[in-house]
Coordinates of C-alpha atoms in Angstrom, one line a residue:
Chain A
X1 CA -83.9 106.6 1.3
X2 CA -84.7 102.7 1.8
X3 CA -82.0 101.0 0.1
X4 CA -83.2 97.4 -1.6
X5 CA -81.1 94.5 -1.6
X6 CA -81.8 91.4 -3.9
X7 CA -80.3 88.1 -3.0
X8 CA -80.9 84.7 -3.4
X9 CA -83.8 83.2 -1.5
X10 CA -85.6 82.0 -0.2
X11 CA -85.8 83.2 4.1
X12 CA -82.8 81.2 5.9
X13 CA -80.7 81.2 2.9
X14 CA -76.8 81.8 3.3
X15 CA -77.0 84.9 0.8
X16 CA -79.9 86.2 3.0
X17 CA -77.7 86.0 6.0
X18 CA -75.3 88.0 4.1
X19 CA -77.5 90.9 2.7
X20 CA -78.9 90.9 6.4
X21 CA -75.6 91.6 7.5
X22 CA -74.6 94.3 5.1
X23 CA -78.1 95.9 5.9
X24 CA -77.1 96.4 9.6
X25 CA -73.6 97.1 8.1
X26 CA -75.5 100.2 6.1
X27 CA -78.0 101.4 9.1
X28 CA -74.7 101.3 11.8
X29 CA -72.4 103.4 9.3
X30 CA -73.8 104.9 7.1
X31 CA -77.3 105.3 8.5
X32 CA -79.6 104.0 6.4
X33 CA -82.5 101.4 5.9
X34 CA -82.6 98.3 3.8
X35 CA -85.2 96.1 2.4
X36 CA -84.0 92.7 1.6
X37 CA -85.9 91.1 -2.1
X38 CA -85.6 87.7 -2.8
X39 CA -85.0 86.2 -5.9
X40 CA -85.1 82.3 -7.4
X41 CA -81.5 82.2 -8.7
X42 CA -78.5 84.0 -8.6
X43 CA -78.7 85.0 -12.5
X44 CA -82.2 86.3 -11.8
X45 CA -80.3 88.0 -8.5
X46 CA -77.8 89.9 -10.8
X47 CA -80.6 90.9 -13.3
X48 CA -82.4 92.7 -11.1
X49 CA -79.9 95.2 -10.3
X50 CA -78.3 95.6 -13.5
X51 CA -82.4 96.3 -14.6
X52 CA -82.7 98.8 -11.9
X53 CA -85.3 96.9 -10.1
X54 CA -83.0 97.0 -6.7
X55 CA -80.3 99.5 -5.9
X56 CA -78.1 96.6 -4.9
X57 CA -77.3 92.9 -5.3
X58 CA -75.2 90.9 -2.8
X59 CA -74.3 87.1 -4.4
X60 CA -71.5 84.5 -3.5
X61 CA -68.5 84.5 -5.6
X62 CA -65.9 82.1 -3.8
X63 CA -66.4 79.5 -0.8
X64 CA -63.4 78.5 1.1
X65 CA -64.1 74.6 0.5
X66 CA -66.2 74.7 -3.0
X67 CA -64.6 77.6 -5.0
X68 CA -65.9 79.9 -7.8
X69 CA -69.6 80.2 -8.0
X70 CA -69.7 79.6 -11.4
X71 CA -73.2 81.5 -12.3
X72 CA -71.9 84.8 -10.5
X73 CA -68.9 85.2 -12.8
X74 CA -70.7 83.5 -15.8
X75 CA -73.9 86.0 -15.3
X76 CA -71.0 88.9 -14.5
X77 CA -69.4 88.8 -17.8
X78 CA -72.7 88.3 -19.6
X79 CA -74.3 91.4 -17.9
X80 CA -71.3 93.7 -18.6
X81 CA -73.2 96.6 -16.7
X82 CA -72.8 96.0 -13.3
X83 CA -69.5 97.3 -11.1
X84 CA -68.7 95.8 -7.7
X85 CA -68.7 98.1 -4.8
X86 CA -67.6 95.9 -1.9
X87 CA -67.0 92.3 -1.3
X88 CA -67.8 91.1 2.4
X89 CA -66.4 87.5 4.2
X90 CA -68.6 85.6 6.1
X91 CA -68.0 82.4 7.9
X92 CA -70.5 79.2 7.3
X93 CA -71.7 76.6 9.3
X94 CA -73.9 73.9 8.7
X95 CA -76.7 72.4 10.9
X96 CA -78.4 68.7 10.1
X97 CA -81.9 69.3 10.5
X98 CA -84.6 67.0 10.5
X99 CA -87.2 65.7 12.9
X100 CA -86.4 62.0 13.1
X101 CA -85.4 61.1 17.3
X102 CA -82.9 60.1 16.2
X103 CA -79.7 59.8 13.1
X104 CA -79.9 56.3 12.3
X105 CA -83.8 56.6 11.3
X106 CA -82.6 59.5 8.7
X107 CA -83.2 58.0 4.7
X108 CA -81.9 61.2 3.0
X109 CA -80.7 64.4 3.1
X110 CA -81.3 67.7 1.1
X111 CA -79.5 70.7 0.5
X112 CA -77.4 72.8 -2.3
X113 CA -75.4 71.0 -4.1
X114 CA -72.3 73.0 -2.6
X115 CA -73.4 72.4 1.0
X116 CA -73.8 68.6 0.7
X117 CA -70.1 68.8 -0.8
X118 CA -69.1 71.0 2.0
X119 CA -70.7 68.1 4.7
X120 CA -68.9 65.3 2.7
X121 CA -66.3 63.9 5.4
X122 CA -69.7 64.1 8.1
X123 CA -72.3 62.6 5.9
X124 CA -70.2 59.3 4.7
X125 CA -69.2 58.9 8.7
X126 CA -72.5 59.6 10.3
X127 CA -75.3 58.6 7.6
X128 CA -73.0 56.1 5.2
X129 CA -76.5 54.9 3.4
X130 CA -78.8 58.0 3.5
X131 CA -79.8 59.6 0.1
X132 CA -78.0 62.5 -0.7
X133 CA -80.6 65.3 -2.8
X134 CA -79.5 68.4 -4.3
X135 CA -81.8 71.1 -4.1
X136 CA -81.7 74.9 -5.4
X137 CA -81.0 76.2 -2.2
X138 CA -80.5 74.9 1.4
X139 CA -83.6 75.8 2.6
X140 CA -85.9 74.6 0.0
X141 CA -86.8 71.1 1.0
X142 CA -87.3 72.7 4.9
X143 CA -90.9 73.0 4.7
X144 CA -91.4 69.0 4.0
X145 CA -89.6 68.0 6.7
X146 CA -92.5 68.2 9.2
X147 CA -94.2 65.3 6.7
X148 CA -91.2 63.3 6.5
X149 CA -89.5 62.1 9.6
X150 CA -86.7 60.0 7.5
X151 CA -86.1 63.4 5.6
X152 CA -82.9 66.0 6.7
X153 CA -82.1 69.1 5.3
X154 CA -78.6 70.8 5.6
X155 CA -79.3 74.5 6.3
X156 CA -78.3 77.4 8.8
X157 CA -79.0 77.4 12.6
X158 CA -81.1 80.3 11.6
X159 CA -83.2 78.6 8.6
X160 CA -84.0 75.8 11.4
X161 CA -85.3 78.9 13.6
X162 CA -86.9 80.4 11.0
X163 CA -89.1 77.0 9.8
X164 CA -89.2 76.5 13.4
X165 CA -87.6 72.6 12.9
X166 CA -85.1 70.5 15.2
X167 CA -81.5 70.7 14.9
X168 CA -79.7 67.3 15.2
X169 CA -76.6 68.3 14.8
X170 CA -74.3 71.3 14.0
X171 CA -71.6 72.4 12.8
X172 CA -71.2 69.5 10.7
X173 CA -69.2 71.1 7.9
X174 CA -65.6 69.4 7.4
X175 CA -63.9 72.4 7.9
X176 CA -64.6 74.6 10.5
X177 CA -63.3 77.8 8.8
X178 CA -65.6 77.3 6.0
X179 CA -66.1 80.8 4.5
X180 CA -67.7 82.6 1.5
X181 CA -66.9 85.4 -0.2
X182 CA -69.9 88.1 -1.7
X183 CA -69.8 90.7 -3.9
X184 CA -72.0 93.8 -3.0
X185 CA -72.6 95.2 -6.8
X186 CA -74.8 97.7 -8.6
X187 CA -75.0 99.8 -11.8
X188 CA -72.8 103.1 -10.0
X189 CA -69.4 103.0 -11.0
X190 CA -66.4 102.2 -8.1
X191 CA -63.1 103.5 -8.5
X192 CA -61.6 104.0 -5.0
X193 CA -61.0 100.8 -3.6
X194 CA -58.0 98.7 -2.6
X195 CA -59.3 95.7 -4.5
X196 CA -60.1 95.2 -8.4
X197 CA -61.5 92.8 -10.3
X198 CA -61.7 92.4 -13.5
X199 CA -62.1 89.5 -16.4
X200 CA -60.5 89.2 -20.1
X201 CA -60.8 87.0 -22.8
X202 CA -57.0 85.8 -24.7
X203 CA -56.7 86.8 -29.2
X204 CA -54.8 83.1 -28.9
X205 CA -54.8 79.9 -27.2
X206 CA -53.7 80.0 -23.7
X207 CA -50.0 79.0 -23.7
X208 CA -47.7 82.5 -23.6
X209 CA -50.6 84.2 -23.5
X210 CA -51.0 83.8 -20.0
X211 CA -47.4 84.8 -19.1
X212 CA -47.8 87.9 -20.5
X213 CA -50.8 89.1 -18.2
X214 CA -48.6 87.9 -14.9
X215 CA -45.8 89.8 -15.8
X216 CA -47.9 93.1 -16.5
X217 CA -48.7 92.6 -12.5
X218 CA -45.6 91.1 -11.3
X219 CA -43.4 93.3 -12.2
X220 CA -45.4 96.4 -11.0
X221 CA -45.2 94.6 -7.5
X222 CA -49.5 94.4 -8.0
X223 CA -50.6 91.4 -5.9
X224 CA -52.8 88.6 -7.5
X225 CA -55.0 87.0 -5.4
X226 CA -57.0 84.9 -6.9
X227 CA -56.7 83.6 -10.6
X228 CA -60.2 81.5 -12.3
X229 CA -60.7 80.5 -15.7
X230 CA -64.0 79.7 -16.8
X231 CA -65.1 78.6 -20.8
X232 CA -66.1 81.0 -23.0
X233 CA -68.7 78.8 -24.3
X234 CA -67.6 78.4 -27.4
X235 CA -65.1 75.5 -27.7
X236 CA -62.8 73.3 -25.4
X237 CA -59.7 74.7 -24.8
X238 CA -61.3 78.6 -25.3
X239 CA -60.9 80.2 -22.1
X240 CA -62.2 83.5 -19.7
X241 CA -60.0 84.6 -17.4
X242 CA -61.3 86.0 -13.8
X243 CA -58.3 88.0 -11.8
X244 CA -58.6 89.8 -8.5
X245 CA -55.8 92.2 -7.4
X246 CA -55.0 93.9 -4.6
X247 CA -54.6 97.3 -6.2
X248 CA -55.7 101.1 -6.2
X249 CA -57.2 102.1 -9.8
X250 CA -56.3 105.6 -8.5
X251 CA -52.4 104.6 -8.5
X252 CA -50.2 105.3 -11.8
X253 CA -48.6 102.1 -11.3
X254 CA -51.9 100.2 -11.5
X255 CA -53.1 102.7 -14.9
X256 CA -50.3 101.1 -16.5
X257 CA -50.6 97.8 -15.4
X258 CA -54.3 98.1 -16.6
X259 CA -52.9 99.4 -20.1
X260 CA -50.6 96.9 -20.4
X261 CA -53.0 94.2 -20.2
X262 CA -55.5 96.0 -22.9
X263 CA -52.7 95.1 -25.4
X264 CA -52.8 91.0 -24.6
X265 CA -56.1 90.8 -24.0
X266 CA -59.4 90.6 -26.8
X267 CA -61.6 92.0 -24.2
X268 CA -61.0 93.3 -21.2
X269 CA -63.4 94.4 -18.7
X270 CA -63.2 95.7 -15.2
X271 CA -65.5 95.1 -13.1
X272 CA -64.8 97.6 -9.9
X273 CA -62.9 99.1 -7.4
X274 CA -64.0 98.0 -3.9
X275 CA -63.0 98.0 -0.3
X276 CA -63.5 94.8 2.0
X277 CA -66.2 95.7 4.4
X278 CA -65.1 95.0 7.8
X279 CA -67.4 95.0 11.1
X280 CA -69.8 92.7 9.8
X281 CA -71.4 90.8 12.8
X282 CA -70.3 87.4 13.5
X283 CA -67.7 87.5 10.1
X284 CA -64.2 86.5 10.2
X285 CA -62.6 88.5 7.2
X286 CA -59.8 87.0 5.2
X287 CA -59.2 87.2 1.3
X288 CA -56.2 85.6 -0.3
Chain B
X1 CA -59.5 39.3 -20.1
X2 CA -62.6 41.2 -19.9
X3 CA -61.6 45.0 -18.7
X4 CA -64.1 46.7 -16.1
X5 CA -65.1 50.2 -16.1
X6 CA -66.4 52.1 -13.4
X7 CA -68.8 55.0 -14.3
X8 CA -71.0 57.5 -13.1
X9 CA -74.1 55.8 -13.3
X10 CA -77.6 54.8 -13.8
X11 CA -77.5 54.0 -17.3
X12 CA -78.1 56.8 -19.6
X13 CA -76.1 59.2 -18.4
X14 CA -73.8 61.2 -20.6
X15 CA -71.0 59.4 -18.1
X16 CA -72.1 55.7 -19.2
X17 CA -72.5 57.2 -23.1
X18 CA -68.5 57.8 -22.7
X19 CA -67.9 54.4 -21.0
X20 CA -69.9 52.5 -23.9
X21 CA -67.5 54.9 -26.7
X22 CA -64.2 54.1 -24.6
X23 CA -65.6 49.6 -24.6
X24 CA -66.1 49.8 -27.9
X25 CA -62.8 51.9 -28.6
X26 CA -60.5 48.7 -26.7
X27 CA -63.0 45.8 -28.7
X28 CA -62.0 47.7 -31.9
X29 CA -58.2 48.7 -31.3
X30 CA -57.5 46.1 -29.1
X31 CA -59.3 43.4 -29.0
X32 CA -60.2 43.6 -25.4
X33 CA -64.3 43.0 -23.8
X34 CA -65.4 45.2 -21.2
X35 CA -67.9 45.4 -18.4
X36 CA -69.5 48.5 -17.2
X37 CA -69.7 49.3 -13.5
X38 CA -72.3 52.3 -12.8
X39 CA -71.6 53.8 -9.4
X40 CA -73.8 56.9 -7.3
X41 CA -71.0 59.6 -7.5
X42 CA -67.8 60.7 -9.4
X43 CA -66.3 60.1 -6.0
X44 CA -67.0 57.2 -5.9
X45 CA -66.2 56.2 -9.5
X46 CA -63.1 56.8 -8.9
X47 CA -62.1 55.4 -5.2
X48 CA -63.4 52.0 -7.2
X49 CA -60.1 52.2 -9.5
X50 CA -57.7 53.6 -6.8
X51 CA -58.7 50.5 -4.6
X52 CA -58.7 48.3 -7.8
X53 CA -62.5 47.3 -7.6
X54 CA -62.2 47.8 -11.3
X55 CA -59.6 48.2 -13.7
X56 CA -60.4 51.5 -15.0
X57 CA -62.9 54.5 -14.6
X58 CA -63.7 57.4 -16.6
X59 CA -64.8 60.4 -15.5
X60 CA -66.2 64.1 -16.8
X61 CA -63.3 66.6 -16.1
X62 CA -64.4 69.4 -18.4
X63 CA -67.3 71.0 -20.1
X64 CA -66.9 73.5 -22.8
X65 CA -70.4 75.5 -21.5
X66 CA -70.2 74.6 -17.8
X67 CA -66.1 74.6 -17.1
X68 CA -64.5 72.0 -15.3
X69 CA -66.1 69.1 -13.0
X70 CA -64.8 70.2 -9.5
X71 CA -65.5 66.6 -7.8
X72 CA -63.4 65.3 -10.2
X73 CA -60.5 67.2 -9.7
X74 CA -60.7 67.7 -6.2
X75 CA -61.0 63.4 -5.6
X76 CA -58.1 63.1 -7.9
X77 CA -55.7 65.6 -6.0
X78 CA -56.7 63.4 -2.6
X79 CA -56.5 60.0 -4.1
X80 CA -53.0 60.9 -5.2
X81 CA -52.6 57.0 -6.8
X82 CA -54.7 57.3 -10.0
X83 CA -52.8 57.8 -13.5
X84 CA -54.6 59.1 -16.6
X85 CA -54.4 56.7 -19.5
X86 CA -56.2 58.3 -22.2
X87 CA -58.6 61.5 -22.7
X88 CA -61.4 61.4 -25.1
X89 CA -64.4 64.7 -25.8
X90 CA -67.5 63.4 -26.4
X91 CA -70.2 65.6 -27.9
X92 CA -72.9 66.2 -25.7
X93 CA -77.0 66.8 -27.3
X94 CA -79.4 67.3 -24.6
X95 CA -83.4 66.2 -25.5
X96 CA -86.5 67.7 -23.1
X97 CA -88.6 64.2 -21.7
X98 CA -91.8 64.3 -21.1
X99 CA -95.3 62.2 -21.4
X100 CA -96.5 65.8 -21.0
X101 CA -99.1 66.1 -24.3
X102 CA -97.4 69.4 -25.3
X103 CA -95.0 72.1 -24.0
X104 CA -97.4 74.4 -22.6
X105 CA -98.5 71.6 -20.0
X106 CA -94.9 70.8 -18.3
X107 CA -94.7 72.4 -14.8
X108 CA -91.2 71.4 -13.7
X109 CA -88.0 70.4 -15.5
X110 CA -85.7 67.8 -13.8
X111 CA -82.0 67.0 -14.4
X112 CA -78.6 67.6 -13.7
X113 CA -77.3 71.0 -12.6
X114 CA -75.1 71.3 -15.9
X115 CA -77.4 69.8 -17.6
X116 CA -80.0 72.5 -16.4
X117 CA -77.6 74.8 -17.1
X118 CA -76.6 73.8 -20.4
X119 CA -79.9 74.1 -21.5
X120 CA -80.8 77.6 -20.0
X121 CA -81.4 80.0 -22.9
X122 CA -83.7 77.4 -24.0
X123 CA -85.6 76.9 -20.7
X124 CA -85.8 80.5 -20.5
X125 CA -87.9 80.8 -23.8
X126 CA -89.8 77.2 -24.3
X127 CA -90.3 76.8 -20.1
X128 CA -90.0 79.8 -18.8
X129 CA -92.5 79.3 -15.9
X130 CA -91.6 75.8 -15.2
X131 CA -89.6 75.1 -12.1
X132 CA -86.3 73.9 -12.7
X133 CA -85.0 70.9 -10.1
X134 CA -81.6 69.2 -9.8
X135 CA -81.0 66.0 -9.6
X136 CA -77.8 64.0 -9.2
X137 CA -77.7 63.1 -13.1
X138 CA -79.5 63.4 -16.1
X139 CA -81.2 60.2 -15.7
X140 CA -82.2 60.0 -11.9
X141 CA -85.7 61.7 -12.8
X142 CA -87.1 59.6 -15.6
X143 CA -88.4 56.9 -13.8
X144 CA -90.9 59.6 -12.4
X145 CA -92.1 60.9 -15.7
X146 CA -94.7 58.5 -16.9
X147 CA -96.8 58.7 -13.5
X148 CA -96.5 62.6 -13.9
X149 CA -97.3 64.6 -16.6
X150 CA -96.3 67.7 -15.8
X151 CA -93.3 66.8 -15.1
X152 CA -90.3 66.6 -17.4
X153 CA -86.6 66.0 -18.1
X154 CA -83.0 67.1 -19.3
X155 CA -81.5 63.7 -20.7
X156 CA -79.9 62.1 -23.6
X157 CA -82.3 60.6 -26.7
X158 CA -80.4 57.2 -25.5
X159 CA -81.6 57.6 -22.3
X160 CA -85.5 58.2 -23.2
X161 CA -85.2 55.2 -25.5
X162 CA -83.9 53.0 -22.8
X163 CA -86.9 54.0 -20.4
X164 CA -89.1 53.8 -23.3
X165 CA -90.3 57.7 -22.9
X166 CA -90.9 60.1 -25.2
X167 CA -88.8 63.2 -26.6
X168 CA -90.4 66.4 -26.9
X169 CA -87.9 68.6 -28.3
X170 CA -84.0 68.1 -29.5
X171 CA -81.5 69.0 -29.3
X172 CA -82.2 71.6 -27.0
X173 CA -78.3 72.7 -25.7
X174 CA -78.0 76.6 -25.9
X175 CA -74.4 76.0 -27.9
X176 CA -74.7 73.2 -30.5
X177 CA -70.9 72.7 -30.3
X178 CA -71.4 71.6 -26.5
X179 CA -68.7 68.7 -25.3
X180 CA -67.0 66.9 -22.4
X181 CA -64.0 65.8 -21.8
X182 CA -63.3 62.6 -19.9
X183 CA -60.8 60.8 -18.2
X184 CA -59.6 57.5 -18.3
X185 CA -58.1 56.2 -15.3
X186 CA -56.3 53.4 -13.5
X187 CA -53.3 52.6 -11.2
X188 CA -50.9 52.2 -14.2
X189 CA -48.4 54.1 -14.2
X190 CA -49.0 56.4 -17.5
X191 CA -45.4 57.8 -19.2
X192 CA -45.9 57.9 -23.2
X193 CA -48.4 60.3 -24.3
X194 CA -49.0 64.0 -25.8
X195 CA -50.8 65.3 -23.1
X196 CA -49.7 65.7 -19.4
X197 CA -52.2 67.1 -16.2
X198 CA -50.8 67.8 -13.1
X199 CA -51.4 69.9 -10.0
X200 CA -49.5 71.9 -7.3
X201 CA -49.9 73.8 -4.4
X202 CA -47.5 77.1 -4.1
X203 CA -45.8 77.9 -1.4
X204 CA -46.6 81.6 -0.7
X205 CA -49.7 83.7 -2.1
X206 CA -50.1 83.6 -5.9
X207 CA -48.9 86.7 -7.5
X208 CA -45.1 86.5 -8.6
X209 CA -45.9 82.9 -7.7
X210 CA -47.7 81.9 -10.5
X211 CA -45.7 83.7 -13.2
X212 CA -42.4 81.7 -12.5
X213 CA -44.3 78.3 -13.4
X214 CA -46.2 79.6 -16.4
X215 CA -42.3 80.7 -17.7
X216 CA -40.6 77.6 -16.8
X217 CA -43.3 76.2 -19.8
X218 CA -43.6 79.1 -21.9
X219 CA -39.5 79.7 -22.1
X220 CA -39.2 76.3 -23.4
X221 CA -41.8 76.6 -25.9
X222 CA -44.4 73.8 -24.2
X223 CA -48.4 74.8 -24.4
X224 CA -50.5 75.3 -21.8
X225 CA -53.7 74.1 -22.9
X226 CA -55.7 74.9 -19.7
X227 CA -54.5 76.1 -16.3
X228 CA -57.4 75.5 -12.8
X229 CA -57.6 77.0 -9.5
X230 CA -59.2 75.3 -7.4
X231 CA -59.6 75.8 -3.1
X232 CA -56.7 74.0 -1.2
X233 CA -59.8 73.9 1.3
X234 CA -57.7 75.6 3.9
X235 CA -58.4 79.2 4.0
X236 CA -59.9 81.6 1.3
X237 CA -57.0 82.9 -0.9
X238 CA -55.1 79.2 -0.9
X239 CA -55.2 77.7 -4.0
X240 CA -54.2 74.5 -6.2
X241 CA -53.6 75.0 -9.5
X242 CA -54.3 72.0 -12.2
X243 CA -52.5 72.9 -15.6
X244 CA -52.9 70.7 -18.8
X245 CA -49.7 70.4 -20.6
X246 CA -49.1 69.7 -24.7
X247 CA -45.9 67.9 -24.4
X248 CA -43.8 64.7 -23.8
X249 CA -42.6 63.3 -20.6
X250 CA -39.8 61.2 -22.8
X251 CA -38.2 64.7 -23.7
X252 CA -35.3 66.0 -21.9
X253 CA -37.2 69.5 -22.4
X254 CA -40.2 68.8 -21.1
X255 CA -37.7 66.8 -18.1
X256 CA -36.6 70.2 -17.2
X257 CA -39.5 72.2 -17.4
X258 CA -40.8 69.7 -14.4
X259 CA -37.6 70.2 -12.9
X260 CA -37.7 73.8 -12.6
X261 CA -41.6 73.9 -11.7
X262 CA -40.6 71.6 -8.4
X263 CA -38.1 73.9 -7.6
X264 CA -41.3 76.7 -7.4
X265 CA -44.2 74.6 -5.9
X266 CA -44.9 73.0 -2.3
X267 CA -46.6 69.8 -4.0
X268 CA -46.4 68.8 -7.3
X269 CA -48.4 65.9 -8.8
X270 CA -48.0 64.5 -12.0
X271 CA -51.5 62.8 -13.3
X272 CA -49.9 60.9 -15.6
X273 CA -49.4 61.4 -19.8
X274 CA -51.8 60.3 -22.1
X275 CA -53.0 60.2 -25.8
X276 CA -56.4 61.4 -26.6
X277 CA -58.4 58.6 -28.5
X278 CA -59.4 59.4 -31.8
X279 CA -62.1 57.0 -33.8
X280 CA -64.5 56.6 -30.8
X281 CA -68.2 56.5 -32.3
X282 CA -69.8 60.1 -32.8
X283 CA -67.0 62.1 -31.2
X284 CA -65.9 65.1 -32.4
X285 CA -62.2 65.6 -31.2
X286 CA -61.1 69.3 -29.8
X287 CA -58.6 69.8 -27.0
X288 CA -57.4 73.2 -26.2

């Protein structure tokens, strides 16, 4: 069976390098063959797995520099079907492309929003008075830079291949151990991994209420490693809460810890059990 | 002495909307004129007041749809010199601009990323073929609209009156009850207020390390009206946290609280305490 993939495109994207390297991750271990589907936006992404279009869906949740990506948890919580079955690491690096001769003819520069941010330090050092454009993706003003020779897109060393363009520079993120985090997800359920996340809303406002949740963990020796609260959408000040712990669902400890938490939260859901895939070509792996 | 305001600019923008509220706030209360200052970038808004360019800037910390403005927070951790003197929530009403004859002829959809996703349920039924393309704010588009009618934006009414184009639908915000918080900012130091922000860095890994803060507050009966992770931008897994505090630096409780919460962080920076102006023009006042 071909396993499909859906990720955010279009061809060069980061989350197209990372379904690429989950589908050689799936032929080398577990012997099967992917097909990668592209999709405009991460929500649209999500919805096609929890629809059943895809078998799979691999999106960003966390970069080392930028933090949460806001749409993947928002469109998580919304879609309440889908479970996470593994989360992979893979490191980023960004490449200036463009085909001026040379920097200082360079006007403006495209990318995501989160990879112009991630170039910051670089940009205000090396092109102090170019334009800075967000785009929907890094690779989406790539095929007008042919037309434009004052025009640079930020973008992988691959998307550059892949639009067959010059690369002026690279890496020319900040920090060179820029990573993000993805989350492999579909509608089966996952139960037998070493991480869990999971999301709840608070009856209250957020003061004790917070303290509560900790403890449930903290006492049970349950590692949190990584705490986000995003709005609920309805008021300031009315609050999601996204945890990740490092815990087996299969455990006793962790059942009760789970149970615990029911009783402070309004809604509680868990969103899977998942192992860290490890192996991946060219990734470093790390997860807090 | 006239009082200048630095702001995420050009004029329109839900930023400048605030900074107009907040001059009109200091003619009323006290009796002060103010200038506005528009600059490209929140970054940049706010190195203005840390290198006293200007005397104050305000900036967008928090949406109740979107979640917090990362650039914001993230400048204000580096810049490490700024004090918040006051908080006000605006309420934010997006309108769809366009010289576009109807709906049914409008191919793209420019604005804002938060804006664009403030406004998505919306899109989703009214637009939902039309591209959707970010722009750096709300406003950058419009000046593009009347040579293309196919083309359309995500702004305020204020800003369609002030480039003289025409609103095709309003309000158009998925939650009707959509605000922003803002910031305003200066060297001052800021002691006297309700409210207190601050942000640390932990020593170790979260877990147990996050519950010991959040009882140093709770034990002593102070409100925690929002807490923030956001990247240290070291390695996945290291966080800051930003908490929003209901309570007084002047008490010898809220003294010791601080006190204790040094004693568990690596950094600690207090952002200052502040009132939250009430009276400014068309706000609707909510804090969590």
């Amino acid at each position: 069976m071909t396993i499909s993939i859906a990720h955010l495109g279009p061809a060069g994207t980061n989350a197209e390098s990372a379904a690429l390297a989950y589908a050689n991750w799936l032929q080398e271990n577990q012997q099967k063959s992917a097909i990668l589907c592209a999709y405009p936006s991460i929500a649209q992404t999500l919805k096609a797995a929890a629809q059943g279009e895809t078998h799979l869906a691999i999106v960003p949740v966390e970069n080392s520099i930028e933090g949460s990506v806001a749409m993947t948890l928002d469109t998580f919580w919304q879609l309440d079907r889908l479970q996470i079955q593994q989360a992979l690491v893979l490191p980023i690096a960004h490449a200036l492309i463009s085909c001026a001769s040379e920097l200082t003819k360079i006007k403006s520069v495209y990318s995501h929003p989160q990879a112009l941010a991630q170039c910051q330090g670089w940009l205000e050092k090396f092109l102090p008075l170019a334009q800075l454009i967000p785009a929907n993706s890094t690779t989406e003003a790539l095929e007008h830079l042919s037309s434009d020779e004052t025009a640079s897109a930020i973008a992988s060393e691959r998307a550059a291949e892949l639009y067959n363009l010059p690369v002026l520079a690279h890496p020319i993120n900040d920090r060179p151990d820029n990573c993000t985090r993805f989350w492999v997800v579909s509608l089966q359920p996952s139960v037998t991994g070493k991480y869990i996340s999971l999301a709840f809303s608070v009856p209250a406002n957020v003061p004790g209420a917070l303290v509560k949740p900790l403890q449930a963990l903290a006492k049970r020796g349950i590692n949190l490693s990584r705490i986000e609260s995003r709005p609920a959408k309805k008021s300031l000040g009315d609050y999601l809460f996204f945890f990740d712990l490092e815990a087996d669902l299969r455990e006793v400890s962790t059942q009760e810890a789970l149970d615990e938490l029911k009783g402070y939260t309004q809604i509680l859901k868990i969103f899977g059990s998942y192992t860290l895939v490890s192996g991946v070509a060219e990734s470093r792996y790390e997860i807090g």
